[in-house]
Each structure stands twice: as structure tokens, then as C-alpha cells.
Coordinates of N, CA and C in Angstrom, one line a residue:
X1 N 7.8 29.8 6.0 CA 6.9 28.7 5.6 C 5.8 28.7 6.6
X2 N 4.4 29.0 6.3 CA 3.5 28.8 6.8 C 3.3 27.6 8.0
X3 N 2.5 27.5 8.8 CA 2.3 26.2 8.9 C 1.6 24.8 8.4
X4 N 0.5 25.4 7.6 CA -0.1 24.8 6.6 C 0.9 24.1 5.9
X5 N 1.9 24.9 5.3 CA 2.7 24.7 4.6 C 3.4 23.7 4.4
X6 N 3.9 24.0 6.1 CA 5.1 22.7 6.7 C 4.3 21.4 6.9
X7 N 3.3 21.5 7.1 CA 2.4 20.0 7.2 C 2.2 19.5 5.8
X8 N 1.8 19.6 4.7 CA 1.8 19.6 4.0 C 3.3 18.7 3.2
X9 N 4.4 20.0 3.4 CA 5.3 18.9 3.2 C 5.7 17.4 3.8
X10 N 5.6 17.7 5.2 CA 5.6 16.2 6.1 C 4.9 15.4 5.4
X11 N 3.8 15.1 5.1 CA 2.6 15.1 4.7 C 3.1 14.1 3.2
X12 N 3.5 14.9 2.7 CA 4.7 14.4 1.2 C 5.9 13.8 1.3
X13 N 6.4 14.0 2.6 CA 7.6 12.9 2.7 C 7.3 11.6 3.5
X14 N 6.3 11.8 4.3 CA 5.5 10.5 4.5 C 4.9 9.5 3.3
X15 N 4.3 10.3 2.4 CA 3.4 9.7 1.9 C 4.7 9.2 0.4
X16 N 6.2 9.5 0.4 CA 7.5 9.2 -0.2 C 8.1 7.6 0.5
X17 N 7.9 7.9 1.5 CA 8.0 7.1 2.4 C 7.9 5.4 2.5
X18 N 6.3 6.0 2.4 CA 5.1 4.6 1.9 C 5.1 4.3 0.5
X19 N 5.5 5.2 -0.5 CA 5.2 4.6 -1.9 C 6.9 3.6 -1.7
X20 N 8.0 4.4 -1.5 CA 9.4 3.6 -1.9 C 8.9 2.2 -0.9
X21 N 8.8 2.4 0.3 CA 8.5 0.7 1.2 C 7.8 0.1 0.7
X22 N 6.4 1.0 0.4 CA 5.4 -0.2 -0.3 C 6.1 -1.0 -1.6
X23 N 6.6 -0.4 -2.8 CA 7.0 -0.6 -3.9 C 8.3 -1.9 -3.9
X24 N 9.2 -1.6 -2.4 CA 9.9 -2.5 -1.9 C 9.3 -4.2 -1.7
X25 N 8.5 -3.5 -0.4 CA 7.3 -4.8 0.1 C 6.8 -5.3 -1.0
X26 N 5.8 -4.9 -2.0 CA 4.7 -5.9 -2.0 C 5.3 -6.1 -3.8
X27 N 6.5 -5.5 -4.4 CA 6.4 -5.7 -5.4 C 8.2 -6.2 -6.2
X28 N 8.6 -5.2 -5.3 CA 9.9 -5.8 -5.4 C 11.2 -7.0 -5.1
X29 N 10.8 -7.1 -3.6 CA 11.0 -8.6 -3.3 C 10.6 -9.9 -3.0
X30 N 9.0 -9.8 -3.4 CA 8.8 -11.0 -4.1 C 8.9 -11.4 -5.2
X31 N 9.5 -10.2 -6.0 CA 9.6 -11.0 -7.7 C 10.9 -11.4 -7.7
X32 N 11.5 -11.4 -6.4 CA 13.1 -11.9 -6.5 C 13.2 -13.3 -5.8
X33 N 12.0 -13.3 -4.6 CA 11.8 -14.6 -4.5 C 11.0 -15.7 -4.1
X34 N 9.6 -15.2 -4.5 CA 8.9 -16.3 -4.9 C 8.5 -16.4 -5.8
X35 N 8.5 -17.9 -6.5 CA 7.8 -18.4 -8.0 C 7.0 -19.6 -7.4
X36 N 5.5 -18.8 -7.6 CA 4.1 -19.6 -7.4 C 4.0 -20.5 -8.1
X37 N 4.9 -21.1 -9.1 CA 5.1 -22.1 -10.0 C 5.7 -23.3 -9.4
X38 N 6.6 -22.8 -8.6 CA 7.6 -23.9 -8.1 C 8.2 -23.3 -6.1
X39 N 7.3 -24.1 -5.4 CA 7.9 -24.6 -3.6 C 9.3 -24.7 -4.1
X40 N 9.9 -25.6 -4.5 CA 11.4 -25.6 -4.4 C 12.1 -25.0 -4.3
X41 N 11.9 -23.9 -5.6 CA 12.7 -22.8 -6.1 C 12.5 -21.8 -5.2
X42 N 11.2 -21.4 -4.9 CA 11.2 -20.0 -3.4 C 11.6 -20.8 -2.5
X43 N 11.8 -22.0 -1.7 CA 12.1 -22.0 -0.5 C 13.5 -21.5 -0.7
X44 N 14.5 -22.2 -1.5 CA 15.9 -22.0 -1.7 C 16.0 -20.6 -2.1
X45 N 14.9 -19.7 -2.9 CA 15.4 -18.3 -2.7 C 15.2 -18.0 -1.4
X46 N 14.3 -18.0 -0.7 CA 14.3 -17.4 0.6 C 15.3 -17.9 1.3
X47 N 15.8 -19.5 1.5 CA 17.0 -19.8 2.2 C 18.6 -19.2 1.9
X48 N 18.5 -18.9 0.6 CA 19.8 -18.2 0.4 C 20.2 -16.8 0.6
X49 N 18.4 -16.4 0.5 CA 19.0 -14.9 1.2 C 17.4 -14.8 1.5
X50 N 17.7 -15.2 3.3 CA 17.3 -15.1 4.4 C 16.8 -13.3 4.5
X51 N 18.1 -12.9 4.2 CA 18.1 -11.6 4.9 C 17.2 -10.2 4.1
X52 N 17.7 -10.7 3.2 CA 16.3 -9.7 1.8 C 15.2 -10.0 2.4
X53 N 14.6 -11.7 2.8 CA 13.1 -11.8 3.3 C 13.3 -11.0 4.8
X54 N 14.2 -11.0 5.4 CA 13.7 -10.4 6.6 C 13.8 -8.6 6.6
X55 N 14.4 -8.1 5.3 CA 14.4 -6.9 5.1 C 12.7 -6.1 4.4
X56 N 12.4 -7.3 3.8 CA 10.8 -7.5 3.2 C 9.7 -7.2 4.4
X57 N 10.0 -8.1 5.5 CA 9.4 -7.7 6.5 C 9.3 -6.4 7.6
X58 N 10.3 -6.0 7.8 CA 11.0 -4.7 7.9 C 10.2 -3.6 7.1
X59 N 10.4 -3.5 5.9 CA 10.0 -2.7 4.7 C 8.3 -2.7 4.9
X60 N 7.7 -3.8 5.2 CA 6.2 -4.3 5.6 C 5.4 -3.4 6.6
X61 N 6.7 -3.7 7.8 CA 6.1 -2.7 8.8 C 6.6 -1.1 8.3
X62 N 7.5 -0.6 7.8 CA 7.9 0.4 7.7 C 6.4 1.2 6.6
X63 N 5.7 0.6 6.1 CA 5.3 1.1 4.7 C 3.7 0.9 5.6
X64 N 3.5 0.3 6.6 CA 1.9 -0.3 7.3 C 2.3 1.7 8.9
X65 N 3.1 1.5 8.9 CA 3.7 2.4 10.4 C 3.7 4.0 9.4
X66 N 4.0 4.0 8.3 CA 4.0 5.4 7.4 C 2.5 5.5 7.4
X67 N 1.4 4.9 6.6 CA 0.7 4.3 6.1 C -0.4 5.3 7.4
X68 N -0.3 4.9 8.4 CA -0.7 5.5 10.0 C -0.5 7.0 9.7
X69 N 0.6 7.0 10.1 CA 1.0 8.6 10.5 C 0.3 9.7 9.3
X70 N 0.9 9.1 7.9 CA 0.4 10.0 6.4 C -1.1 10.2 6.8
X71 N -1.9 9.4 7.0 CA -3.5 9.6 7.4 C -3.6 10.6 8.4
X72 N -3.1 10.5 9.6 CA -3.3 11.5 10.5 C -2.3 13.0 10.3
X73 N -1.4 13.0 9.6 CA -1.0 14.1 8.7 C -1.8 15.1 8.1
X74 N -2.5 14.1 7.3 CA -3.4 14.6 6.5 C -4.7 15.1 6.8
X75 N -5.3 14.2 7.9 CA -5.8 14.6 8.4 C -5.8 15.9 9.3
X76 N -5.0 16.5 9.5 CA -4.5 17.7 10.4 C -4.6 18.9 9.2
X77 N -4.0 18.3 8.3 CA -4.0 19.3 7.0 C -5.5 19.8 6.0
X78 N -6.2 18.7 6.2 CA -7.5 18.9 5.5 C -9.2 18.4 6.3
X79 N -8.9 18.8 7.7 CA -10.0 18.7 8.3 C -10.9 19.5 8.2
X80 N -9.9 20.8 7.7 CA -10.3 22.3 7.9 C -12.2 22.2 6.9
X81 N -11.6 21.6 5.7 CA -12.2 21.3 4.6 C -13.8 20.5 4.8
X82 N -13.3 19.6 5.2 CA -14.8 18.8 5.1 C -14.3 17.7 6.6
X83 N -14.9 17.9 7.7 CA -14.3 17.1 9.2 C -14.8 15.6 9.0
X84 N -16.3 15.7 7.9 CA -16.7 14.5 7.7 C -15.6 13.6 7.6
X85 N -15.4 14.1 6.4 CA -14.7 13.3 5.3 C -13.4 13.0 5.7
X86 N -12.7 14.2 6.1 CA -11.2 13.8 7.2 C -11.6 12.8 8.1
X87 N -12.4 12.4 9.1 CA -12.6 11.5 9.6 C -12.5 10.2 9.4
X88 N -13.5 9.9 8.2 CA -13.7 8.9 7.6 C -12.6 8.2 6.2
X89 N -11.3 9.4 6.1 CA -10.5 8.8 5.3 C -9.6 8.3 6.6
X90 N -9.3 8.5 7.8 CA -8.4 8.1 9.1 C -9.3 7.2 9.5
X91 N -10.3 6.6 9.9 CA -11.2 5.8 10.1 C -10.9 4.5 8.9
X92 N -10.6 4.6 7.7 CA -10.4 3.4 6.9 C -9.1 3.2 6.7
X93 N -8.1 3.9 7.1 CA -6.7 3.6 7.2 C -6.7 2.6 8.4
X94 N -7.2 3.2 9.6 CA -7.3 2.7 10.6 C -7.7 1.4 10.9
X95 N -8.7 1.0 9.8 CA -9.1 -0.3 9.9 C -8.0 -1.4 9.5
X96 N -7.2 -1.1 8.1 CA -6.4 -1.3 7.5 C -5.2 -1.4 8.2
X97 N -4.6 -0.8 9.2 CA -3.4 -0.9 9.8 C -3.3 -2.6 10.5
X98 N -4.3 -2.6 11.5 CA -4.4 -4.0 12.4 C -4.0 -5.1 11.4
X99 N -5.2 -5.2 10.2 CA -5.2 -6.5 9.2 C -3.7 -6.9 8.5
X100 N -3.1 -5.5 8.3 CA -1.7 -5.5 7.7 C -0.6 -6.1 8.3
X101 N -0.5 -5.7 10.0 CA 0.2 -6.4 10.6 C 0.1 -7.6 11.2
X102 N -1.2 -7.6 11.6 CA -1.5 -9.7 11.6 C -1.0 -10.3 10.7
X103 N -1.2 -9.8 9.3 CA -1.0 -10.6 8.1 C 0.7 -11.0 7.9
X104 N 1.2 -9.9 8.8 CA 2.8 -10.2 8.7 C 3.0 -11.5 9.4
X105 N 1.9 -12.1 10.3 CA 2.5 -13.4 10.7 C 2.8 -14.3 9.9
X106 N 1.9 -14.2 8.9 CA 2.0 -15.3 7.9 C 4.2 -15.5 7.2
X107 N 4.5 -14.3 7.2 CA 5.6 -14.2 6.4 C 6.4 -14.6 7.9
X108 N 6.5 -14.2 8.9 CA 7.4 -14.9 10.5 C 7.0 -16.2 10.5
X109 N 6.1 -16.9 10.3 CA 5.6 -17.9 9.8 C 6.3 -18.7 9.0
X110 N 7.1 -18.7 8.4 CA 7.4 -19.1 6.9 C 8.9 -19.0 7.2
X111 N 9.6 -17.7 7.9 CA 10.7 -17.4 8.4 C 11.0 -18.4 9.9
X112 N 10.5 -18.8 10.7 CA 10.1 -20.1 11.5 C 10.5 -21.1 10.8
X113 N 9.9 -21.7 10.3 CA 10.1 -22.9 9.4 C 11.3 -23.1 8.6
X114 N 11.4 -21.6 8.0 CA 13.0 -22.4 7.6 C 13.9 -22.0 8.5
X115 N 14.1 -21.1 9.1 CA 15.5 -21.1 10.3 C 15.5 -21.3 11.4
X116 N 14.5 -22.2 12.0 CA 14.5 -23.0 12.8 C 14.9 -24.9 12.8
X117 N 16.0 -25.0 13.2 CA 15.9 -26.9 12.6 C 15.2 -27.3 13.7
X118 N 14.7 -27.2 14.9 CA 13.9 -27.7 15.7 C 12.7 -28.4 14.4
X119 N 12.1 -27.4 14.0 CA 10.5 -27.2 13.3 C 10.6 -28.3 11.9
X120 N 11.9 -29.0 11.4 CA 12.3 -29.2 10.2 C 12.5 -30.6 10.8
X121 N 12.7 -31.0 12.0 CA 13.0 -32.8 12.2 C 11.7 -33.5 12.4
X122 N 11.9 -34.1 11.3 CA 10.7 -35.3 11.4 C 9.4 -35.0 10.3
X123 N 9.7 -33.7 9.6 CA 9.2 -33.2 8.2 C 9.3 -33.2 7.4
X124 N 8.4 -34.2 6.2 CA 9.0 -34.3 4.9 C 9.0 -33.1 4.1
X125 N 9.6 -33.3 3.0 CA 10.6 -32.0 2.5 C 8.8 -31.6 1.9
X126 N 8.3 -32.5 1.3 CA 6.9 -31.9 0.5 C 6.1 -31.0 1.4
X127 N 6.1 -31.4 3.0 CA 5.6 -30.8 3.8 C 5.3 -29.4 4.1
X128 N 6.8 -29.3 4.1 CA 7.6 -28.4 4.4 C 7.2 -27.4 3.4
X129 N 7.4 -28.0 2.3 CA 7.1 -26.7 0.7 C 5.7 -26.4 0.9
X130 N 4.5 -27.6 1.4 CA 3.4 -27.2 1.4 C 3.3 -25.9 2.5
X131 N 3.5 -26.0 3.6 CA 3.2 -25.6 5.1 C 3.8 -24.1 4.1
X132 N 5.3 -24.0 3.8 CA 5.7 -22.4 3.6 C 4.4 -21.5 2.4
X133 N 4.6 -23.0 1.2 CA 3.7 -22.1 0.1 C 2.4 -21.7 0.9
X134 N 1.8 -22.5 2.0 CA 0.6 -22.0 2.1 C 0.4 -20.6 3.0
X135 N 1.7 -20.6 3.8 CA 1.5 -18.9 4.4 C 1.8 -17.9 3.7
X136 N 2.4 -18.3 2.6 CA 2.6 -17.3 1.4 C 1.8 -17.2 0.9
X137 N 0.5 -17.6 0.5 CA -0.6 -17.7 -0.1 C -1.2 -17.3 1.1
X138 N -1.4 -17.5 2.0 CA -2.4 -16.6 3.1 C -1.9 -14.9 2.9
X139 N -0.8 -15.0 3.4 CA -0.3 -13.6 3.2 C -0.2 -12.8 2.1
X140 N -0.3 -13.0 0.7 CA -0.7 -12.3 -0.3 C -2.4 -12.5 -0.3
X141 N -3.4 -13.9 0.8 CA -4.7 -13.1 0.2 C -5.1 -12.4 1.3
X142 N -4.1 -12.0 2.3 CA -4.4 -11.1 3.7 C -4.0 -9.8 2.7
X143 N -2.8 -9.9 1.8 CA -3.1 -8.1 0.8 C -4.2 -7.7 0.4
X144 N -4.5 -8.9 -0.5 CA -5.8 -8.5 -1.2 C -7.1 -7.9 -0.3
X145 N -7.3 -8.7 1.2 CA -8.7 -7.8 1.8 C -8.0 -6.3 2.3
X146 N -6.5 -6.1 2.3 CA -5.8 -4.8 2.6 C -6.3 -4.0 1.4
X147 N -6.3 -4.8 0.8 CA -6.4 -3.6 -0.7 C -7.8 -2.9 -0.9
X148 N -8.4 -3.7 -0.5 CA -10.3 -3.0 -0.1 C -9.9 -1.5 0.5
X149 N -9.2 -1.7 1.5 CA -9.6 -0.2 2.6 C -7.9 0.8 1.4
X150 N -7.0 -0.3 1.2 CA -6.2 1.0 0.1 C -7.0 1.7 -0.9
X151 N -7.7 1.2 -1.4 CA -9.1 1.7 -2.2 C -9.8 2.8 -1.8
X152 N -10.9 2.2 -0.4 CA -11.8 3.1 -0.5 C -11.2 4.4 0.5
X153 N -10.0 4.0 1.3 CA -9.3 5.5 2.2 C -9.5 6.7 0.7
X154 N -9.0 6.6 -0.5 CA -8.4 7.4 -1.3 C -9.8 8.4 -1.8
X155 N -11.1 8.0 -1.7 CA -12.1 8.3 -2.0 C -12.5 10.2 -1.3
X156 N -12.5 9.5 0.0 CA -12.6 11.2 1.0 C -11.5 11.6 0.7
X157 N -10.1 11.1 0.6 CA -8.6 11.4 0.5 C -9.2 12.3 -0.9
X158 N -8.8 11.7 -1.8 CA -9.1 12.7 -3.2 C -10.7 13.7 -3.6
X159 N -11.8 13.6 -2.5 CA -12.6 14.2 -2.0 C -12.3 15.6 -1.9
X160 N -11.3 15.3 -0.3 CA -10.9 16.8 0.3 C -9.6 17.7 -0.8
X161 N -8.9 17.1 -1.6 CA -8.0 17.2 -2.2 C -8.8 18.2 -3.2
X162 N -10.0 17.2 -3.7 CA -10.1 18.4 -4.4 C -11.1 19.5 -4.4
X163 N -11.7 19.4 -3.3 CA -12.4 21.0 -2.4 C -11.5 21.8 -1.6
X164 N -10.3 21.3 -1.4 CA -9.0 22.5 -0.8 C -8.9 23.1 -1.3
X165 N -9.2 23.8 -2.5 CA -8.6 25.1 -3.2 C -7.0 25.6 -3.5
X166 N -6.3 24.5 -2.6 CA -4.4 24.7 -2.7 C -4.2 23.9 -2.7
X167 N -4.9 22.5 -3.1 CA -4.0 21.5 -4.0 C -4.7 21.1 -5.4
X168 N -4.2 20.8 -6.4 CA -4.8 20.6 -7.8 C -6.0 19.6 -7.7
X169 N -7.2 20.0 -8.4 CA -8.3 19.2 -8.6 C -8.0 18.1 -9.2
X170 N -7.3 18.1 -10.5 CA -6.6 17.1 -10.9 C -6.3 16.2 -10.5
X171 N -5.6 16.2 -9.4 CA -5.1 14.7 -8.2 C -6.2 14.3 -7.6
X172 N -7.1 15.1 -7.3 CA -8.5 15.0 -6.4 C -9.2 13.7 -7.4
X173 N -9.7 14.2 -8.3 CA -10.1 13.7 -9.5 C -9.5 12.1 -9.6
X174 N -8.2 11.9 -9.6 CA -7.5 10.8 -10.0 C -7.3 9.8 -8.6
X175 N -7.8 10.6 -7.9 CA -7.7 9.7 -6.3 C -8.8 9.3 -6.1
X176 N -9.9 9.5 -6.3 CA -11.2 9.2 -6.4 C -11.7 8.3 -7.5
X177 N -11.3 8.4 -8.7 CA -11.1 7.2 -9.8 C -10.8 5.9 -9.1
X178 N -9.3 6.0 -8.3 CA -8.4 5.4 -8.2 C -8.8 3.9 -7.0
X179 N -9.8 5.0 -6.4 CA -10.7 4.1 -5.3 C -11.4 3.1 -6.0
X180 N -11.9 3.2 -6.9 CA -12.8 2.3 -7.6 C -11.8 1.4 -8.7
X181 N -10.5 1.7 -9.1 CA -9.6 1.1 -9.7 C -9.4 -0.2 -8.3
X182 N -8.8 0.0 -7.3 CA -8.7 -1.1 -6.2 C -10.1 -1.8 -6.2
X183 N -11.3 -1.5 -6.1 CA -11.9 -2.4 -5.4 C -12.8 -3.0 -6.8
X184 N -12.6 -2.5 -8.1 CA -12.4 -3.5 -9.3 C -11.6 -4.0 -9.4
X185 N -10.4 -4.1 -8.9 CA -9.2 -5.2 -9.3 C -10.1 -6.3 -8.0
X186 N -9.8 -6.1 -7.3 CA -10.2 -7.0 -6.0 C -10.8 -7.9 -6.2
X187 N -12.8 -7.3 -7.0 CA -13.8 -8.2 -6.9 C -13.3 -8.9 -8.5
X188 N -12.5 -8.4 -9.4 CA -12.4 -8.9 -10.4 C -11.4 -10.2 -10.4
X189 N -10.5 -10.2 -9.3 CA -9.3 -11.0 -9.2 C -10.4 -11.9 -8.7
X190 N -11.4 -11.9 -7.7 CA -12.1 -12.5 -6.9 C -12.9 -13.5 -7.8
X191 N -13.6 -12.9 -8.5 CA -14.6 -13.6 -9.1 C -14.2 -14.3 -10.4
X192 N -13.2 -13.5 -11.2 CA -12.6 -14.0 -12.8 C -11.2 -14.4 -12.3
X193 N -11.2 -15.9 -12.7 CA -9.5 -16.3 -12.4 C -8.7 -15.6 -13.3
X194 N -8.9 -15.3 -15.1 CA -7.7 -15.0 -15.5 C -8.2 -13.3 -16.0
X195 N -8.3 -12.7 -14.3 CA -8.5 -10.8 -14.6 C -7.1 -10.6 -14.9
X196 N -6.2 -11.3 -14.4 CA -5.0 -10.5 -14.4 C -4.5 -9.9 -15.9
X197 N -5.1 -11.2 -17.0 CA -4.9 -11.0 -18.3 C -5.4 -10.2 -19.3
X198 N -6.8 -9.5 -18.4 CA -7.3 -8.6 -19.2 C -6.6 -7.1 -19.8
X199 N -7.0 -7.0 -20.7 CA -7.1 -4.9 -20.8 C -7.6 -4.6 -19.6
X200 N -8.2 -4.4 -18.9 CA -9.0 -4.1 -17.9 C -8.1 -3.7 -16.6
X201 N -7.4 -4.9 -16.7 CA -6.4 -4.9 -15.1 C -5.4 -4.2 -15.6
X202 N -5.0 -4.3 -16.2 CA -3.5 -3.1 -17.1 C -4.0 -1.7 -16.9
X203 N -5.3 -1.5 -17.5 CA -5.1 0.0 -17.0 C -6.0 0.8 -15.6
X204 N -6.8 -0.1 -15.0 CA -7.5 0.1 -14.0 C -7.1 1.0 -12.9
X205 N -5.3 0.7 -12.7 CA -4.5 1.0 -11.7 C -3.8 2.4 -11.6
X206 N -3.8 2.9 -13.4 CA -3.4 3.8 -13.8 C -3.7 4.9 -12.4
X207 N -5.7 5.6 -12.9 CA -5.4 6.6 -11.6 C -4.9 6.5 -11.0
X208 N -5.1 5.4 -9.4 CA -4.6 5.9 -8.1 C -2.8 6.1 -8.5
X209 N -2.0 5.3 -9.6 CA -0.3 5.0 -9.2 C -0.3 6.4 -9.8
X210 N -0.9 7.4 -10.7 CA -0.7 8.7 -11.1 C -1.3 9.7 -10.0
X211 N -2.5 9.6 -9.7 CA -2.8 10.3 -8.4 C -1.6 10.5 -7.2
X212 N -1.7 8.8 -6.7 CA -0.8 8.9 -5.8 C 0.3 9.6 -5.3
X213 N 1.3 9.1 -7.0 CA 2.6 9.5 -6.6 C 2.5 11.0 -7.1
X214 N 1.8 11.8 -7.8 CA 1.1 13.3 -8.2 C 1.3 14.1 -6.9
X215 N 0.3 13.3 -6.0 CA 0.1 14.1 -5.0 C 1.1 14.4 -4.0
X216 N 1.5 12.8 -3.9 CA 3.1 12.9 -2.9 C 4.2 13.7 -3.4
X217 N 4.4 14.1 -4.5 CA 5.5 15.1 -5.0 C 5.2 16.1 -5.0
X218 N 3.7 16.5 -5.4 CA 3.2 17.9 -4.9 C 3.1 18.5 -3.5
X219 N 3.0 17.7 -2.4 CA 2.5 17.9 -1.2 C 4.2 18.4 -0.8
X220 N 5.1 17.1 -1.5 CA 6.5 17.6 -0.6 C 7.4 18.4 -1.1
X221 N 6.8 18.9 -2.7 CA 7.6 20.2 -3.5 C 6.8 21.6 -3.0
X222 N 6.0 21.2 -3.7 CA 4.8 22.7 -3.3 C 4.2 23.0 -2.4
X223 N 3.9 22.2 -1.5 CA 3.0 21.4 -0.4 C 1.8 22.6 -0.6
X224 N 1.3 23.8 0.0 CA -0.1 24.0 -0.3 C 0.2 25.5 -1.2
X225 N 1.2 25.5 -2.0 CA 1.6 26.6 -2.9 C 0.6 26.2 -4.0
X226 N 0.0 27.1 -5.0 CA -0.6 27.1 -5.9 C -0.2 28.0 -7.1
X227 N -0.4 27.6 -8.5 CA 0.1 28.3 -9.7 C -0.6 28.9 -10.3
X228 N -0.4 29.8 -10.3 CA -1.0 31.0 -11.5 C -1.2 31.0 -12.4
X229 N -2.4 31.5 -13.6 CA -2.5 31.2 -14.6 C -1.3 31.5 -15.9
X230 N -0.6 32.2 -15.2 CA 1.0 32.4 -15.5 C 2.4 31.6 -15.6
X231 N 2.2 31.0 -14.6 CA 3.1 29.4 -14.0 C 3.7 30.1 -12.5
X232 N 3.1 31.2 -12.0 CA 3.8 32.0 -10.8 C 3.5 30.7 -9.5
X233 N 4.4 30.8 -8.6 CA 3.8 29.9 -7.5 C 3.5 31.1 -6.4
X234 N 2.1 31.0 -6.2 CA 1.3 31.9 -5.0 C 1.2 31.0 -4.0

């Protein structure tokens, strides 16, 4: 195995890494326990299992700490290509790492408040639902200015991808879409309250979640092997 080669795969098991944590974090356990409908019902999910939210948090930093390394990975792997552009896709990760982990205060925040009884004497119970709902609501709109730089990193990312010549244009292509799929969800969540309900937001996302996970299977099956117009792997 080359060394190109072996980076490459790293490269794909990193970037395995960040899709299962992220997919964890930002989508999986909150649909288990918060309902933006009802303070009551999330506090008592999060008080009854404590420990899923503190595994949430865990999974948070695990998926923001991947998130780092996969950029400078990649950066090692495709500087060769365009230095600009390697630069400036590690440069917008980089911005993104700091914002992600502040934003975890909001969720220690919230984890405070309820397992602490110090914090809970002399606080009405409405309080209490206000104070949690509202760092849960800081902390999902601390995702959304995250999601600006998950956006535009993917731009030079699917740039270099696809002027390397040994990974498929096709991902290149779909990574670069994919930039502009985040930062139309963003300004459209921003500006139109009910984007979420459009045609629009259903398929917007498509590139980058095909790009993405495209590229992370390629990088850690094939990593810079390429196929012949035969199906040979060269």
C-alpha cells in the first residue's frame, strides 16, 4: 500500500467516524428526547435517561474532534493538488471547530440544572422548563451558524476531489452542490419560518448526504485506487 494510499484510507475512516457521531449527535438523540412542543415531556426524557444525554454530549465532542483531524488528513492527501484550496478547506473547518464546542455549553448547561438540586431550590418548576428549553434552543441555533462553515468547507473539499485524478469527479461534483445545499437550508430556515415544509428542503440535502457518505466509503475501500473502463481497480 502506497502511502498516498494509506492516507487516504485514514482519511475514510475518519470521515466514518464523523458521519456515525454526527448521525448520533445531531439527529438521533434528540428525536428520543426532546419535543419542542412540550418543556415537560423533554425535561422528564432527559431526567430519566440522564445518561443517553450525556452520551449525546460525548458523541458531540467525538464527531467536532473527528471533524479536526479528517480536515488535516485531507489536507495532507490533497495539497499536492491545488495548496490554495487545501488551505482554505482546513481554514473553514477550523473556524468551525471553536463555535461547536462553546456551543456544547449550552447542553452542560441544561445537564446543570437538572442534576444538580443545589440549582433547583427556590425555582419554579415553569422556570426551570423555561431556563432548560432555552439552552436547547441556543444550542440547536449555535448548529445552525455551524452549519454555514459544514457548507462552505465542502466547496474546496469537492474542488480538490475533483481535480485529483484518483478520486471520482462525481463526488467532487456532489460536494460542491452540497455546499450550497447547507447554506440554502440556513438562509432559508432563517428568513421563511415554514422552509422546513417545502419541496425544496427535502431535496436540497440530497448532494452533500450522497457526496459525503460516497466519498467516505471510497476513500476507506479504494482510498486513491481508480477503475478502468473495464471495472479493473488500477
Amino acid at each position: 500500500m502506497t502511502p498516498r494510499n494509506k492516507t487516504a484510507r485514514i482519511a475514510g475512516a475518519l470521515y466514518l467516524v464523523l458521519i456515525i457521531s454526527g448521525i448520533i449527535n445531531l439527529m438521533y438523540i434528540p428525536s428520543k428526547l426532546i419535543v419542542w412542543e412540550s418543556a415537560s415531556k423533554t425535561i422528564d426524557n432527559i431526567t430519566n435517561s440522564e445518561l443517553l444525554f450525556r452520551f449525546g454530549i460525548i458523541s458531540g465532542i467525538i464527531t467536532f474532534l473527528s471533524f479536526l483531524f479528517l480536515s488535516l488528513v485531507l489536507h495532507r492527501l490533497l495539497q499536492e493538488i491545488n495548496k490554495v484550496y487545501a488551505n482554505l478547506m482546513v481554514i473553514l473547518v477550523l473556524v468551525s471547530i471553536p463555535l461547536s464546542f462553546v456551543n456544547i455549553l449550552n447542553k452542560l448547561s441544561v445537564l446543570t440544572l437538572i442534576s444538580e438540586a443545589s440549582y433547583l431550590q427556590g425555582m419554579e418548576n415553569i422556570e426551570l422548563q423555561t431556563q432548560i428549553m432555552l439552552y436547547l434552543d441556543n444550542y440547536n441555533n449555535g448548529i445552525q451558524i455551524s452549519q454555514i462553515f459544514w457548507g462552505l468547507w465542502l466547496f474546496p473539499f469537492g474542488y480538490l476531489v475533483y481535480k485529483s485524478g484518483f478520486l471520482p469527479k462525481f463526488f467532487g461534483i456532489l460536494l460542491m452542490a452540497g455546499c450550497f445545499g447547507y447554506l440554502i437550508t440556513f438562509f432559508g430556515d432563517f428568513l421563511y419560518a415554514d422552509f422546513h415544509d417545502t419541496v425544496l428542503y427535502d431535496i436540497i440535502g440530497i448532494p452533500a448526504s450522497i457526496g459525503e457518505i460516497g466519498i467516505c466509503l471510497w476513500l476507506l475501500i479504494m482510498g486513491t485506487n481508480t477503475l478502468s473502463r473495464k471495472g479493473k481497480i488500477v
